[in-house]
CSV table of C-alpha atoms in Angstrom, one decimal:
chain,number,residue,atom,x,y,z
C,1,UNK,CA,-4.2,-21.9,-28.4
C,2,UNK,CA,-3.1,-18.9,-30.5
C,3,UNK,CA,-1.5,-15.7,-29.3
C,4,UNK,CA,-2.8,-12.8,-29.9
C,5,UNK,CA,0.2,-10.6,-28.5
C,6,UNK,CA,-2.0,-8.9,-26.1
C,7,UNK,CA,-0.2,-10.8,-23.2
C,8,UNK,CA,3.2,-9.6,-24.2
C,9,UNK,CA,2.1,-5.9,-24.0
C,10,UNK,CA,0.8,-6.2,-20.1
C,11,UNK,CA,4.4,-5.9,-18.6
C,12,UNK,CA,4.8,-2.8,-20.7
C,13,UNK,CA,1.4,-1.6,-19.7
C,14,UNK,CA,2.3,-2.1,-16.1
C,15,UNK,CA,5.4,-0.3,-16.5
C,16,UNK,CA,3.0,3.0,-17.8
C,17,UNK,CA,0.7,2.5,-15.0
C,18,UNK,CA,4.1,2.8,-13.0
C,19,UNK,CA,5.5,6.0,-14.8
C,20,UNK,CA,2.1,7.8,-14.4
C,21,UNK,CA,1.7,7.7,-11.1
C,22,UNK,CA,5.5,8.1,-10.7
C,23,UNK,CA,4.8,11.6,-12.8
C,24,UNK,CA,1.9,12.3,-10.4
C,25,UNK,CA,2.9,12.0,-7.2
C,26,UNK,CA,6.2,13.8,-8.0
C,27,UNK,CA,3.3,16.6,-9.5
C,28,UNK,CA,1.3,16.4,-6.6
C,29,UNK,CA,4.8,16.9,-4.5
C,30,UNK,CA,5.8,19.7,-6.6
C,31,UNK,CA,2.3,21.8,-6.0
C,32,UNK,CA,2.0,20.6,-2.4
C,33,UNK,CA,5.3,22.2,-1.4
C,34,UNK,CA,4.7,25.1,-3.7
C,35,UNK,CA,1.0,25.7,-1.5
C,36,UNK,CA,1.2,28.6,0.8
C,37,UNK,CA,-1.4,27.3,2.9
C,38,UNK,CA,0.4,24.0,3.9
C,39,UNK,CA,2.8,25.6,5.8
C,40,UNK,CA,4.2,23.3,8.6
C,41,UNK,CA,3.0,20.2,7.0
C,42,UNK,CA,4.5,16.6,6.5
C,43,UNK,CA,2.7,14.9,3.9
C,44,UNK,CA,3.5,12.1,2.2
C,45,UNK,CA,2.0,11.1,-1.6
C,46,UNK,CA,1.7,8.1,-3.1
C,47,UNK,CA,-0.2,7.0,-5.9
C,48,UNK,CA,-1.5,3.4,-7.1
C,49,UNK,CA,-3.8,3.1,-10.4
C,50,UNK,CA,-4.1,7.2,-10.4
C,51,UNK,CA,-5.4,6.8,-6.9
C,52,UNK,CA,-3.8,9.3,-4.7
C,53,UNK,CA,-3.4,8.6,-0.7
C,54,UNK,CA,-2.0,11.8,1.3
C,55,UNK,CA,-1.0,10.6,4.9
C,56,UNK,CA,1.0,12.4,7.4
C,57,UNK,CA,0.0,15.9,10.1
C,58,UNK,CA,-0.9,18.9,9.2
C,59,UNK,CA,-1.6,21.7,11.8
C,60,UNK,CA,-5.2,22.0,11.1
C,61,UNK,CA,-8.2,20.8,9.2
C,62,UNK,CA,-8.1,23.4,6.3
C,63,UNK,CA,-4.9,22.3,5.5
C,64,UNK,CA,-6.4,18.8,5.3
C,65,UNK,CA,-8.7,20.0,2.5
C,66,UNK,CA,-6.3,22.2,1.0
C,67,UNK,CA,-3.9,18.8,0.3
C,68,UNK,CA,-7.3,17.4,-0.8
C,69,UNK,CA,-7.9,19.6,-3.5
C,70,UNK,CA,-4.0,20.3,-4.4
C,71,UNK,CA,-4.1,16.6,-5.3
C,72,UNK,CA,-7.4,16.6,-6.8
C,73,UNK,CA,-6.5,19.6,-9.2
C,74,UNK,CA,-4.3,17.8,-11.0
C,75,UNK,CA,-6.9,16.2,-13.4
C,76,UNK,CA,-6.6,12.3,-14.8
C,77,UNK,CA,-6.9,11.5,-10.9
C,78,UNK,CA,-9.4,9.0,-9.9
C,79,UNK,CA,-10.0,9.6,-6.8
C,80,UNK,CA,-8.1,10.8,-3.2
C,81,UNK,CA,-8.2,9.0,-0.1
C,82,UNK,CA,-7.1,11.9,2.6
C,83,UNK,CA,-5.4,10.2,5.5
C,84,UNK,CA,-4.2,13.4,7.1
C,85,UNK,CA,-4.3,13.8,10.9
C,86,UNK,CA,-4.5,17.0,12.7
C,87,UNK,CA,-1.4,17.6,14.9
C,88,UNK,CA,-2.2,18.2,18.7
C-alpha cells in the first residue's frame, strides 16, 4: 500500500492538540485568578480536545457560574464540564 504522508503528520497534529489546550488552560488560569468574583476559590483547569473541566470549591454557587463563563469566554472552546462543589 502507498503512503500518502498523512500518517506521519498525526504525531505532529497531536502535539498541536497538546499546545492548544496547554495555551488554554494556562488562559483560562490567567482570567480565573484575575476574576474579582472568585475570591476564595481553588480551581483547578484542565483541558482535553478544547474541552475544559473546572473542578475544585468555591464558596458559593455564583462563583460556580462565574468559572463557567470565565472559561466559556475564551472562544475556540467546545464545551465546559463544571465540576465545582460548593464549600460547606
Amino acid at each position: 500500500a502507498q503512503s500518502t504522508g498523512d500518517e506521519l503528520w498525526e504525531p505532529v497534529k497531536a502535539l498541536g492538540n497538546y499546545l492548544d489546550d496547554a495555551g488554554m488552560t494556562g488562559e483560562i488560569k490567567i482570567r480565573l485568578a484575575a476574576e474579582k468574583g472568585l475570591e476564595g476559590s481553588d480551581i483547578s483547569v484542565t483541558t482535553n480536545g478544547a474541552v475544559v473541566r473546572l473542578d475544585g470549591t468555591v464558596t458559593n454557587a455564583a462563583q460556580a457560574s462565574l468559572a463557567e463563563r470565565v472559561a466559556r469566554d475564551l472562544g475556540n472552546i467546545k464545551g465546559v464540564v463544571n465540576n465545582l462543589r460548593v464549600k460547606r
